[in-house]
């Protein structure tokens, strides 16, 4: 809602954060910022101010070192399959589709257990 709130949220994320515009997807409308770029007059602050002017909101998330990104496809409450996204450097490059309710690329058993059994995805 304000650049000050964006800056405070980024600091709460450890000083390095991912800023996302309202309708961002596949790496578009996304910017990784550190505290210096969010300082008054910095590139990140200018980006956040423009995004707030256009959309009225910016989402601030911590930077994560993703090992893999998956999406479950459902129809009428029934799991139809699981897809894996390839997004090096936060830029979508491919979606690997799978016909089985098992990821296209193998998951470590502990992660599979958590996502598909304990969380009942």
PDB file of C-alpha atoms in Angstrom, residues 1-3 5-6 52 56-58:
ATOM      1  CA  UNK A   1       0.000   0.000   0.000  1.00  0.00           C
ATOM      2  CA  UNK A   2       3.012   2.286   0.457  1.00  0.00           C
ATOM      3  CA  UNK A   3       6.716   2.220  -0.352  1.00  0.00           C
ATOM      4  CA  UNK A   5       5.397  -0.755   3.966  1.00  0.00           C
ATOM      5  CA  UNK A   6       7.179  -2.509   1.081  1.00  0.00           C
ATOM      6  CA  UNK A  52       1.863   0.692  -6.380  1.00  0.00           C
ATOM      7  CA  UNK A  56      -2.307  -0.336  -5.677  1.00  0.00           C
ATOM      8  CA  UNK A  57      -0.487  -3.269  -4.075  1.00  0.00           C
ATOM      9  CA  UNK A  58       2.874  -5.079  -4.100  1.00  0.00           C
TER      10      UNK A  58
END
